[in-house]
Coordinates of C-alpha atoms in Angstrom, one line a residue:
X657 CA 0.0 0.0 0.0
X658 CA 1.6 3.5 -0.9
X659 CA -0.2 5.9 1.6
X660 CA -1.8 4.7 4.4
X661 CA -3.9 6.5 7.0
X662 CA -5.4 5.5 10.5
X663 CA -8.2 6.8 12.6
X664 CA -8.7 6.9 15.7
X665 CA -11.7 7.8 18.7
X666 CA -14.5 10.1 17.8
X667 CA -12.8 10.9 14.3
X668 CA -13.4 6.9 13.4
X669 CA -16.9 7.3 14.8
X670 CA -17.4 9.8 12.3
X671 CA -15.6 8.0 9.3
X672 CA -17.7 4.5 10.1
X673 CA -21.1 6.7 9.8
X674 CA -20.0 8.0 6.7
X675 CA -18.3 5.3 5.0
X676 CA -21.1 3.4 3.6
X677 CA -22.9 5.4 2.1
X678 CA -19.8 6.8 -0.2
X679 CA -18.6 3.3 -0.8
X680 CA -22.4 2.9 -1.9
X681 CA -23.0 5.6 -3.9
X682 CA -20.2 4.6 -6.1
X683 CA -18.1 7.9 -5.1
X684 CA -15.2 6.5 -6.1
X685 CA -15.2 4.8 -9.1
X686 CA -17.4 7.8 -10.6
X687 CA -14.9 10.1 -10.0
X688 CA -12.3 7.7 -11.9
X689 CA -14.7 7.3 -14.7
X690 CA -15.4 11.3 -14.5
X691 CA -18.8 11.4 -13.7
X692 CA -19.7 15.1 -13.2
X693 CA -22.8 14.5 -11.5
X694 CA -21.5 13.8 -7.7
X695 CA -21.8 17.1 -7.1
X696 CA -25.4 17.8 -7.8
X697 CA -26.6 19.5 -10.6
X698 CA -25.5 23.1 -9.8
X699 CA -21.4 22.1 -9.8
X700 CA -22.4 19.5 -13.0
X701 CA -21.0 22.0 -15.7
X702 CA -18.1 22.6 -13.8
X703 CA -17.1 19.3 -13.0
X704 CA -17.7 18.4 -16.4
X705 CA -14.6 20.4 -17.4
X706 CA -12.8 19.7 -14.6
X707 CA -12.0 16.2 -13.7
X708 CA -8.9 15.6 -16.2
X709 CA -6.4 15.2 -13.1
X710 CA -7.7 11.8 -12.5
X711 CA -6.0 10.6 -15.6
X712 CA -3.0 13.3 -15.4
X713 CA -0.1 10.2 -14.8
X714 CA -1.0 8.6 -18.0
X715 CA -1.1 12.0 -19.9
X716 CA 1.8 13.5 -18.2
X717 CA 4.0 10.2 -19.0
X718 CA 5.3 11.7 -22.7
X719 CA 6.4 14.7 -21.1
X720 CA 8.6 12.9 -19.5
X721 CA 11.2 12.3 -21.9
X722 CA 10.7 16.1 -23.8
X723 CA 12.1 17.1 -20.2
X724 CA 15.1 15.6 -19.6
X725 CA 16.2 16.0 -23.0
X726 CA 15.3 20.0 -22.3
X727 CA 17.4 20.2 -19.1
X728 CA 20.4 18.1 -20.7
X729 CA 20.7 21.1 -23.3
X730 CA 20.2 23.7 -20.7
X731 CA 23.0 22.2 -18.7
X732 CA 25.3 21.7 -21.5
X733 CA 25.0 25.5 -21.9
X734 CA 25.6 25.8 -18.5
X735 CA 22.7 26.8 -17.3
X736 CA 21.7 25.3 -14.1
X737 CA 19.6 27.9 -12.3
X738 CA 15.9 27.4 -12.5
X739 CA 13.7 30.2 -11.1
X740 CA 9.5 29.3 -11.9
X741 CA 7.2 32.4 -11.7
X742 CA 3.9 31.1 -11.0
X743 CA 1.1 31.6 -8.0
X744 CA -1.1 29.1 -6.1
X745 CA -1.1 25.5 -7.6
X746 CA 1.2 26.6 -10.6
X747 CA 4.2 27.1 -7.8
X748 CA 3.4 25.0 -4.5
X749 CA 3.4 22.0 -5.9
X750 CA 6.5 22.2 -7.9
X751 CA 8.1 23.5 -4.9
X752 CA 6.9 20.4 -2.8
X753 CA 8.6 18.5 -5.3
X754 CA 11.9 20.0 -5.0
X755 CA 12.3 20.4 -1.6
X756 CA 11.1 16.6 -1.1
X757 CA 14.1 15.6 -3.6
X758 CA 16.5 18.3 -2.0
X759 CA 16.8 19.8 -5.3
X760 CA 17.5 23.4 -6.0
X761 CA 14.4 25.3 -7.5
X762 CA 13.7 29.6 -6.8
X763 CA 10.2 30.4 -6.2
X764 CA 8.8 33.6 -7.4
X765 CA 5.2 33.6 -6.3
X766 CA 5.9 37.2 -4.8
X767 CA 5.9 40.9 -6.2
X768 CA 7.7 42.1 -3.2
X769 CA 10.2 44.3 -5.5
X770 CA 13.0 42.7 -3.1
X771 CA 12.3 39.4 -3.8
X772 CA 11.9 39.8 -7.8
X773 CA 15.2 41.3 -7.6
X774 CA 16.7 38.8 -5.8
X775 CA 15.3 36.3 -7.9
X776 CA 16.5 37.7 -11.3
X777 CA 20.0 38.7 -9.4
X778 CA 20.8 35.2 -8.1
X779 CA 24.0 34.9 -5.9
X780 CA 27.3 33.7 -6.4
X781 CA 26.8 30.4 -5.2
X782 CA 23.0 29.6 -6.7
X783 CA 24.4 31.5 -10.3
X784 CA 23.1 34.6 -11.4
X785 CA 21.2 35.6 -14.3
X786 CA 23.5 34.5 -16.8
X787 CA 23.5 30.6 -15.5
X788 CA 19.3 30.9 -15.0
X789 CA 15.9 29.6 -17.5
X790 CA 12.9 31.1 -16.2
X791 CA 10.0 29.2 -15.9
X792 CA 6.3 31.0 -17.0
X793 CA 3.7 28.7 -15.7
X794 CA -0.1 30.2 -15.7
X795 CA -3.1 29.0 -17.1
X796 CA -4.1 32.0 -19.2
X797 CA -0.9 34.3 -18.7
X798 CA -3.2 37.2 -17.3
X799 CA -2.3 36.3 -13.8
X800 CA -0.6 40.1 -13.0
X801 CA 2.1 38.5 -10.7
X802 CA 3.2 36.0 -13.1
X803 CA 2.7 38.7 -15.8
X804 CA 4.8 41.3 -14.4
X805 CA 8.0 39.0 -13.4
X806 CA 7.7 37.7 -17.0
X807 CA 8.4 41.1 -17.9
X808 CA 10.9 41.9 -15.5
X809 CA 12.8 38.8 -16.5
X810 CA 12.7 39.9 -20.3
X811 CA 14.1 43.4 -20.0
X812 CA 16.8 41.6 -17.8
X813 CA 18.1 38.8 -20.5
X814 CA 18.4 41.6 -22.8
X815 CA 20.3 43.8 -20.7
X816 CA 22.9 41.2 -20.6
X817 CA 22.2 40.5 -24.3
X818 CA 20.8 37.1 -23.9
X819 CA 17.9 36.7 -26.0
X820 CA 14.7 36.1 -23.8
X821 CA 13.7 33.4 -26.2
X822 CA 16.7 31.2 -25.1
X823 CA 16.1 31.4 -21.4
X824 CA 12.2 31.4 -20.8
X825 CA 10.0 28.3 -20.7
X826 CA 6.2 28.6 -20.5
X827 CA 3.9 26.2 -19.5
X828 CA 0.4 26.8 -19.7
X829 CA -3.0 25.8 -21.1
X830 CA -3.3 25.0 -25.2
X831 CA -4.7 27.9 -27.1
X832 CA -4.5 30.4 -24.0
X833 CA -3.4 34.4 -24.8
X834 CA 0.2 33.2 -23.4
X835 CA 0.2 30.4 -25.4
X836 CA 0.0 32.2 -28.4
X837 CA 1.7 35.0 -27.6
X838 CA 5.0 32.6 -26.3
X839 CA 4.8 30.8 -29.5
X840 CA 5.2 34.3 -31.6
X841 CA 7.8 35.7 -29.5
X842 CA 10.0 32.0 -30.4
X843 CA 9.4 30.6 -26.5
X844 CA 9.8 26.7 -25.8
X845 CA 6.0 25.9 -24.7
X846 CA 4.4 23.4 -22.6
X847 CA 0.9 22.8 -22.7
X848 CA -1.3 20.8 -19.9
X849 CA -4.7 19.0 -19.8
X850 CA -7.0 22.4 -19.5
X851 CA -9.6 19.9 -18.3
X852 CA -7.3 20.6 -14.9
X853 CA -8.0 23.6 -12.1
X854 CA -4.6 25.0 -10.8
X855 CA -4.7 23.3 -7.8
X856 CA -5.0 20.0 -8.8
X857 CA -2.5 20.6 -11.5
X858 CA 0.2 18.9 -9.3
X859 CA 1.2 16.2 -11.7
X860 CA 0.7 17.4 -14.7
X861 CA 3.2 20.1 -16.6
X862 CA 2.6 23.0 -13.9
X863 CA 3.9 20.6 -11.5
X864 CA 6.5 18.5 -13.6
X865 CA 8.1 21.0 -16.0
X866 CA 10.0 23.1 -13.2
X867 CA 10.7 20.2 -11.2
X868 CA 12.1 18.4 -14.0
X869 CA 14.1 21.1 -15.1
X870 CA 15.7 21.8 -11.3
X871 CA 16.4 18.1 -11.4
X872 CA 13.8 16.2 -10.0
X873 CA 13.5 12.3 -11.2
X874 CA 9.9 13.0 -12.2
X875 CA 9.3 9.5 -13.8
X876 CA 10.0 8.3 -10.2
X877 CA 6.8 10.9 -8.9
X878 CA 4.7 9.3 -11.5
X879 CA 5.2 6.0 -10.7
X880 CA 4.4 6.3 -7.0
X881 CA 1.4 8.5 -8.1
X882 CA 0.7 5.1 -11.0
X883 CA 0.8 3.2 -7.6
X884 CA -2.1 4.4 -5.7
X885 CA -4.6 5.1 -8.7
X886 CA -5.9 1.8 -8.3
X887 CA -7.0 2.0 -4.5
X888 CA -8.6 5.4 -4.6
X889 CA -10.3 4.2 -7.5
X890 CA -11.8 1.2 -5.5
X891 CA -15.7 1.5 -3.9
X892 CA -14.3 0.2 -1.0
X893 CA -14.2 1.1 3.3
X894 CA -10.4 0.6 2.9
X895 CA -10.1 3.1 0.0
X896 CA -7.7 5.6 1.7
X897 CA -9.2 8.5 -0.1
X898 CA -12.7 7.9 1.1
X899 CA -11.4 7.5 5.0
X900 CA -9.8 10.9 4.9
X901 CA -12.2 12.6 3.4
X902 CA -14.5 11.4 5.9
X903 CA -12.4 12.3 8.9
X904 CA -11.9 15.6 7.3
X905 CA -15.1 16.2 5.9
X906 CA -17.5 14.0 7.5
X907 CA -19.5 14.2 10.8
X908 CA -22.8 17.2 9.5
X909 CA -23.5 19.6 11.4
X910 CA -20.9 18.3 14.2
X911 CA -18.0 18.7 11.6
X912 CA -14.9 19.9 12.5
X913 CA -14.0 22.9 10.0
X914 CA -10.2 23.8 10.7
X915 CA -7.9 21.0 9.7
X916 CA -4.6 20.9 11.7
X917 CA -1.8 19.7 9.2
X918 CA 1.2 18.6 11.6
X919 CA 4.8 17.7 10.0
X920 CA 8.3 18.5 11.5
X921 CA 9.1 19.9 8.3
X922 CA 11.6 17.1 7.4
X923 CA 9.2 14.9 5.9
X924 CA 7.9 15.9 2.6
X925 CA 8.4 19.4 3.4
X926 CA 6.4 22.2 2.0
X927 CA 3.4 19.7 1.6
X928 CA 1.2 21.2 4.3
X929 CA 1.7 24.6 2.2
X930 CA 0.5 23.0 -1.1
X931 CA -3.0 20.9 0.3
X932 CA -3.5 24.5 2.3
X933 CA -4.1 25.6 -1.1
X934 CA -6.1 22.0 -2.5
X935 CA -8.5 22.5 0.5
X936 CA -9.3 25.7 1.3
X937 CA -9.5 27.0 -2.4
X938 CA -11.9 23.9 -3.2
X939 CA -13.8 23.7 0.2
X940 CA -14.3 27.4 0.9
X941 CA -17.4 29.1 -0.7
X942 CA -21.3 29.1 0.0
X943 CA -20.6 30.3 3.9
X944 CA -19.1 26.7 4.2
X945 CA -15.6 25.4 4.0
X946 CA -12.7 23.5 5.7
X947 CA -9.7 26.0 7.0
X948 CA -6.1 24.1 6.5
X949 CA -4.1 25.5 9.6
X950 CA -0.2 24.7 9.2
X951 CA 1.0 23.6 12.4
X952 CA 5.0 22.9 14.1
X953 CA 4.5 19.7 16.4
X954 CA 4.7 22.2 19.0
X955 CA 2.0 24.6 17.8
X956 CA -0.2 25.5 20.6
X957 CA -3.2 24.8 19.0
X958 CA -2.2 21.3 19.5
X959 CA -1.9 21.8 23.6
X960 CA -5.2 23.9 23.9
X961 CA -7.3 21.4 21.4
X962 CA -9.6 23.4 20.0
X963 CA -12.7 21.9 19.5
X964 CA -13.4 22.6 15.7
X965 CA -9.8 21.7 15.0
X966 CA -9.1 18.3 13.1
X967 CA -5.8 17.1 13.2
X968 CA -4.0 15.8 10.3
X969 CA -0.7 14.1 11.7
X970 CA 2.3 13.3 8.4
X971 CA 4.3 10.2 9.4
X972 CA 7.3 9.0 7.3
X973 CA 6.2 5.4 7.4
X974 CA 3.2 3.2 8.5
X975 CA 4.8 1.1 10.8
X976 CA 5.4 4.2 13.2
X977 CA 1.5 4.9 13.4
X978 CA 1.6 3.2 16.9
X979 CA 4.1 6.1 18.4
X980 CA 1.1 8.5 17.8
X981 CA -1.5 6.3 19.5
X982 CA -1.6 8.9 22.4
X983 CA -2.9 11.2 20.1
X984 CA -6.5 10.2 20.4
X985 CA -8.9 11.3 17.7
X986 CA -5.8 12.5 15.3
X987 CA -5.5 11.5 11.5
X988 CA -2.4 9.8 11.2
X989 CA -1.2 9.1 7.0
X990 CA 1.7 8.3 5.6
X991 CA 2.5 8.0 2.0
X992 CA 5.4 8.6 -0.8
X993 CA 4.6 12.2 -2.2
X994 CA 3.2 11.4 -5.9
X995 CA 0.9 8.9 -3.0
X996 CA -0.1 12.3 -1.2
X997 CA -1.0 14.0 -4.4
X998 CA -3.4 11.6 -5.6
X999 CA -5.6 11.2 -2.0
X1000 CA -5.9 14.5 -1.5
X1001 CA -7.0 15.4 -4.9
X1002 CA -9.6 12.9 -4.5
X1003 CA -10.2 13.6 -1.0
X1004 CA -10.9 17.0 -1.5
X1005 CA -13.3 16.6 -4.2
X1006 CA -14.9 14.0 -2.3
X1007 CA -15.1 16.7 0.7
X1008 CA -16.8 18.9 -1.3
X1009 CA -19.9 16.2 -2.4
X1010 CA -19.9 15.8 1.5
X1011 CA -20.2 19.5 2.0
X1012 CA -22.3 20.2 -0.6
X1013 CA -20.7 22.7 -2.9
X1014 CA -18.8 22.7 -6.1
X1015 CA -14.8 21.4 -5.5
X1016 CA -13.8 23.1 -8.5
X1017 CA -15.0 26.7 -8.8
X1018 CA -13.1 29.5 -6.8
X1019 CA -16.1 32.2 -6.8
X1020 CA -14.4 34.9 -4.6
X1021 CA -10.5 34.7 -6.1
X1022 CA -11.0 37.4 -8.4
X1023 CA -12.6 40.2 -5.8
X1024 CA -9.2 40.8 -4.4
X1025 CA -7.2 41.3 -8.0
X1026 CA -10.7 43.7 -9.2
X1027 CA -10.1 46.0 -5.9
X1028 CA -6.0 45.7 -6.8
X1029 CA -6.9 47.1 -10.0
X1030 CA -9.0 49.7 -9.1
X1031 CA -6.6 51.6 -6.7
X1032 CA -3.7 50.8 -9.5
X1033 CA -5.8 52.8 -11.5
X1034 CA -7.1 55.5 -9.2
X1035 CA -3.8 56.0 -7.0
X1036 CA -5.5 57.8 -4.5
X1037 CA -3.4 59.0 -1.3
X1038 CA -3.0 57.4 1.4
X1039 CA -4.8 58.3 4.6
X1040 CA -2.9 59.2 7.9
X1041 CA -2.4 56.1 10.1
X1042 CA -4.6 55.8 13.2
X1043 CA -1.3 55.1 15.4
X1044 CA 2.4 55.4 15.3
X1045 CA 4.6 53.1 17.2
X1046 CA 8.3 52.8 16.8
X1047 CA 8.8 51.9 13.2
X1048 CA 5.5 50.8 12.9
X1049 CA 2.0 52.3 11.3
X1050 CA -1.3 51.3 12.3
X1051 CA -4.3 51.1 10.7
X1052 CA -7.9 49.6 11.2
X1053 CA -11.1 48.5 9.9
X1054 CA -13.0 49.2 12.7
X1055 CA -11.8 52.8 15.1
X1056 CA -13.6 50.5 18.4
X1057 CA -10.2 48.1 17.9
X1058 CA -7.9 51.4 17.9
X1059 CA -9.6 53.0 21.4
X1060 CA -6.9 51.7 24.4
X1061 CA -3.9 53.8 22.4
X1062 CA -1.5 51.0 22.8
X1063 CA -0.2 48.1 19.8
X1064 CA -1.0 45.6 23.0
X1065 CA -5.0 47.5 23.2
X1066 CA -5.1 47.1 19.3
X1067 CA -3.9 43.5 19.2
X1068 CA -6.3 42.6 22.0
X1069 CA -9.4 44.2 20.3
X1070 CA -8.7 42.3 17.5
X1071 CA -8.2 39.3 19.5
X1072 CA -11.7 39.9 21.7
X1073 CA -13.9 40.0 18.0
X1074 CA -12.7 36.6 17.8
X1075 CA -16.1 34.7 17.6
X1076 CA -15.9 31.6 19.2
X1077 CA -15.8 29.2 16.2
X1078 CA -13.3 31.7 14.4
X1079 CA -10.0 32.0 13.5
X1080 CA -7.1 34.7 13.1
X1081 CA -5.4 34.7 9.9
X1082 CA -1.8 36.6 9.5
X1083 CA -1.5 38.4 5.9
X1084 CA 2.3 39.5 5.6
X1085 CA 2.8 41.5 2.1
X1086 CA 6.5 41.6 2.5
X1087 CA 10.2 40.7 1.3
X1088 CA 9.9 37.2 3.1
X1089 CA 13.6 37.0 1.8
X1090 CA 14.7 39.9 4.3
X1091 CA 11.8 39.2 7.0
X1092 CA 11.6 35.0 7.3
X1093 CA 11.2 35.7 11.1
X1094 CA 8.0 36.8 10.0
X1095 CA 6.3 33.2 9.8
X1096 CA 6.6 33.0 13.9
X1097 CA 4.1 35.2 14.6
X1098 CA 1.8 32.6 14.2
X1099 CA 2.7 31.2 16.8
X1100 CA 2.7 34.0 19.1
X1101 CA -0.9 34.8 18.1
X1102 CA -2.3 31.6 18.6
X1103 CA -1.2 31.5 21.4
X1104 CA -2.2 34.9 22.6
X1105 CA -5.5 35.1 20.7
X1106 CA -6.5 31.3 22.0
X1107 CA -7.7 30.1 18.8
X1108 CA -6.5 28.5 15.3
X1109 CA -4.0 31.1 13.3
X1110 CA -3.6 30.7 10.0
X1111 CA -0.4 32.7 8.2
X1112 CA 0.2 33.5 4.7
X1113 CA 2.8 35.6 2.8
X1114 CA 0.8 37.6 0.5
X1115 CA 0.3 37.9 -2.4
X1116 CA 0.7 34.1 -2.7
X1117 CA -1.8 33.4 -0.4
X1118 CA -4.6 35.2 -2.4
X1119 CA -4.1 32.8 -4.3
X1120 CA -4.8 29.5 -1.5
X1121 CA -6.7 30.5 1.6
X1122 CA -8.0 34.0 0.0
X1123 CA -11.0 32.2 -1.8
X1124 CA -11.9 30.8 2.2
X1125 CA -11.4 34.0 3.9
X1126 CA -14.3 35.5 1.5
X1127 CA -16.5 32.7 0.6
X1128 CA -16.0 30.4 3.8
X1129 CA -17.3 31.2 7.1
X1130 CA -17.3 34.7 7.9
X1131 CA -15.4 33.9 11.0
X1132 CA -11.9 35.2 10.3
X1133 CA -10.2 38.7 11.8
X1134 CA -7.2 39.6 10.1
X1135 CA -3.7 40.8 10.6
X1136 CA -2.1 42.5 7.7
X1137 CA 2.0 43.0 7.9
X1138 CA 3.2 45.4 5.0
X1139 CA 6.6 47.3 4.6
X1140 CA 7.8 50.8 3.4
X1141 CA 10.9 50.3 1.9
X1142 CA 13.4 52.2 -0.8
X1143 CA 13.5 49.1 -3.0
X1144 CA 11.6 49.0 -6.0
X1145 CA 11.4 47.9 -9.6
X1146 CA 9.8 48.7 -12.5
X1147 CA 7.7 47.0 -14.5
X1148 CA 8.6 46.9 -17.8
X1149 CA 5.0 48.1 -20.5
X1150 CA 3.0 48.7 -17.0
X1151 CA 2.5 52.2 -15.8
X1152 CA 2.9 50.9 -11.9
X1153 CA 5.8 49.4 -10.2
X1154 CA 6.2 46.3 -8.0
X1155 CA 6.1 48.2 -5.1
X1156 CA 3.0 49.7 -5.9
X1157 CA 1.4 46.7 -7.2
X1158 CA 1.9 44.8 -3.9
X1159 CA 0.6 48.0 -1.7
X1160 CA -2.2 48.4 -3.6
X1161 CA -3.0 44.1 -3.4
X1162 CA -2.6 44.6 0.1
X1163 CA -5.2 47.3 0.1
X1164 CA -7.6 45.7 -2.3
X1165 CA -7.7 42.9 0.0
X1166 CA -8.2 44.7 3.3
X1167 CA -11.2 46.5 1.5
X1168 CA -13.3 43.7 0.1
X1169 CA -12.2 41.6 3.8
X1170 CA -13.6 44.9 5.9
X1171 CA -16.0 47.1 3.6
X1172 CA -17.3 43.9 1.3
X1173 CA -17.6 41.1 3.9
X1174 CA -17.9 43.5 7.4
X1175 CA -14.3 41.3 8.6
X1176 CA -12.4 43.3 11.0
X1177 CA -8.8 44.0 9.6
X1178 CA -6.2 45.7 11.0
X1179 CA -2.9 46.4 9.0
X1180 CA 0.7 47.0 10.4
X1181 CA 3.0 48.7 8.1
X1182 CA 6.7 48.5 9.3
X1183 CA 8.5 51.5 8.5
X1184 CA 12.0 50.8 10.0
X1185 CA 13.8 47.9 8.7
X1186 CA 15.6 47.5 12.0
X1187 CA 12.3 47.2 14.5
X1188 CA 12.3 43.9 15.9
X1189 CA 8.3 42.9 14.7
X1190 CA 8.5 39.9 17.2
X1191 CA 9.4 41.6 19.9
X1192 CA 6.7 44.2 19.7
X1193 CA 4.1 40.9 19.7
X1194 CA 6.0 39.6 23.0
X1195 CA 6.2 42.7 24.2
X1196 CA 2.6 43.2 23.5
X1197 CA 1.2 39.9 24.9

């Protein structure tokens, strides 16, 4: 058996009830054969375009061999640096991939102007720009993050007289604007299965084109992903697929909607990140929705048990499920990673039949990029900040959360409009090169606010957990970290630079969390690149 998962206590109570009536209804099997009608007849359409992943091994198979022989010429020009441009599913899962084989592979899913220069810039030891390819993955091409570092990238090869043509790769749907538009300007293309979504594009050329070309054995990920098609294709109480969506998914009314994903980050790392993505992008809409919250083994979340919180528990191997027996009513799996892709991808889409939406539309992605767009376009000025701290502004969605005077008053109002079944989610629009420190704040304010914290460096995460935060529960308060800085880059046709496209994402988001769906929001901007940002939470707890 590739992945293997056990339940135990109420969770299996919950599983057994649910169980038959999935193996029954022939859940399984349909979704092999690509039967859009599991979801009911509003999500039919959809689904009808959208089940292609289930047969994404055997199409992805040819690409295989156009890979490899792609990389051996790229290395036999000497270029070994691979940086991928790409958001959501088009860059987590390829970066899953290559952290799970140790291989090499720069992630630009940011428009931090920082970050884009540091990955056009390289370093002496990774190469620089001379030694890189740039990977173009997006669906369409009109994704303005991918967009703009395509541009960037461009104007750089030709500053060093390198013709773009010989050092960009795009993958992307057949037919798509970039498509054609890659094919004129002389680009090496890559098409995928458009009968995919992004997010459960993991195995096909989003997934395998950048991995392949860091150096990933990608024959080896499909054949562990060949490996478990047959038993999550079976109607069957032992299919693994149908027990974890259960667990996750299962139990009505009583459900548990925040899924804990524990993993000490040696095993498969990175994988938390990418079904963050899977399940809250597929599960969240309709007021309804499972929240993925990415926990450390010592996450406090996991002393305090919340009561809505579902654990997920990654072991390397099977036979150490009976170390975790202590962990009553946790979800213990295990599983190679082309194993993982494949039951999640069915387990999500078999959460959403038990939740009753549509797995495969994102309704409320694009409100965020629409209010982007409209301050790009209107550029209006900035309003004074409610509060000054040392090397920090504050602003709020609400002037109640502002009223004690203090960061500590702020951070406690915003605490208190925690409903009880809610959630805090962190929103850091920053360099996350310069400010890594950044991600353990979510651990400070889960601790402090008492309840599940989610944490996600934007803009990526508008493009994962963004489509919960505005069509899942309206339970959320959030907790925006921005910067000021003197670094910024232009972007090359666009009358707007990467610095003022991430401000104004930022601020488009805020706006449709507070004024569209009445969320409170409160924003630090750090204006000193010296202020110690975790300090001021200790200081302030």
């Amino acid at each position: 058996m590739t992945f293997a998962v056990k339940v135990t206590g109420q969770v299996k109570s919950v599983v057994d009830s649910e169980l038959p009536d999935l193996v029954g209804s022939l859940v399984a099997s349909g979704i092999t054969a690509g039967d859009p009608t599991l979801w009911g007849p509003a999500a039919e359409e959809e689904a009808s375009r959208r089940l292609g992943w289930v047969q994404a091994v055997s199409v992805s198979r040819p690409l295989v061999p156009e890979i490899t022989a792609l990389r051996d010429e790229l290395v036999a020009q000497g270029v070994t640096r691979v940086v991928l441009a790409g958001m959501g599913g088009s860059s987590l899962a390829p970066e899953v991939i290559a952290r799970s084989a140790g291989v090499p592979l720069v992630i630009l899913d940011s428009t931090a102007p920082g970050q884009v220069l540091a990955a056009i810039d390289g370093d002496a030891e990774a190469g620089g720009l001379r030694e890189t390819v740039l990977v173009v993955s997006s669906k369409s091409g009109s994704t303005i993050e991918t967009d703009s570092a395509k541009r960037a990238f461009e104007a750089a090869f030709r500053d060093l007289g390198i013709d773009p043509a010989d050092r960009i790769v795009v993958v992307t749907d057949p037919g798509s604007p970039l498509d054609q538009a890659a094919r004129a300007d002389g680009y090496r293309v890559f098409t995928a299965d458009p009968t995919v979504g992004g997010r459960y594009s993991a195995l096909t050329a989003f997934g395998l084109v950048p991995a392949g070309l860091a150096g990933v054995d990608i024959d080896d990920l499909l054949d562990e992903a060949d490996a478990t098609l047959l038993e999550v294709a079976i109607d069957s109480p032992e299919n693994p697929a149908l027990v974890l969506a259960a667990a996750i998914a299962g139990g009505g009314a009583q459900r548990r909607d925040k899924l804990g994903l524990v993993t000490d980050g040696s095993h498969l790392p990175g994988l938390p990140d990418w079904i963050e993505q899977l399940v809250a992008e597929s599960t969240g809409k309709d007021g309804t929705g499972i929240l993925p919250v990415v926990l450390l083994p010592v996450s406090p979340e996991l002393e305090t048990r919340p009561t809505d919180l579902q654990v997920v528990r990654f072991v390397d191997h099977a036979d150490a499920f009976h170390l975790f027996e202590r962990h009553e009513g946790e979800v213990l799996v295990s599983g190679s990673l082309g194993a993982q892709f494949i039951v999640w991808e069915y387990a999500t889409a078999i959460a959403g039949r038990l939740l009753g939406i549509d797995p495969f539309d994102q309704p409320d992605v694009e409100s965020a990029k629409v209010a982007a767009r409209g301050l790009l376009d209107a550029r209006p000025e900035e309003t004074a900040p409610a509060l000054v701290f040392d090397g920090v502004e504050v602003r709020v969605s609400d002037p109640a959360l502002a009223s004690g005077g203090t960061l500590a008053s702020v951070l406690d109002a915003l605490w208190a409009s925690v409903p009880a079944d809610g959630y805090v989610s962190i929103q850091a629009y920053v360099n996350r090169l310069d400010l890594p420190q950044l991600a353990g704040l979510r651990e400070l304010v889960a601790a402090d606010s008492g309840r599940p914290t989610t944490f996600g460096w934007g803009p990526r995460f508008l493009h994962s957990t963004g489509q919960y935060h505005k069509g899942g529960p309206a339970t959320g308060v959030f907790l925006q970290i921005t910067e000021r800085t003197d670094v910024d880059l232009e972007i090359p046709g666009r009358p707007f630079t990467f610095g003022q496209l991430i401000n104004a994402q930022a601020a488009g988001d805020a706006s449709v969390l507070a004024e569209g769906h009445g969320r409170p929001v409160v924003t630090l901007t750090l204006t000193d690149p010296q202020v110690e940002v975790l300090s001021l939470f200790e200081a302030a707890q």
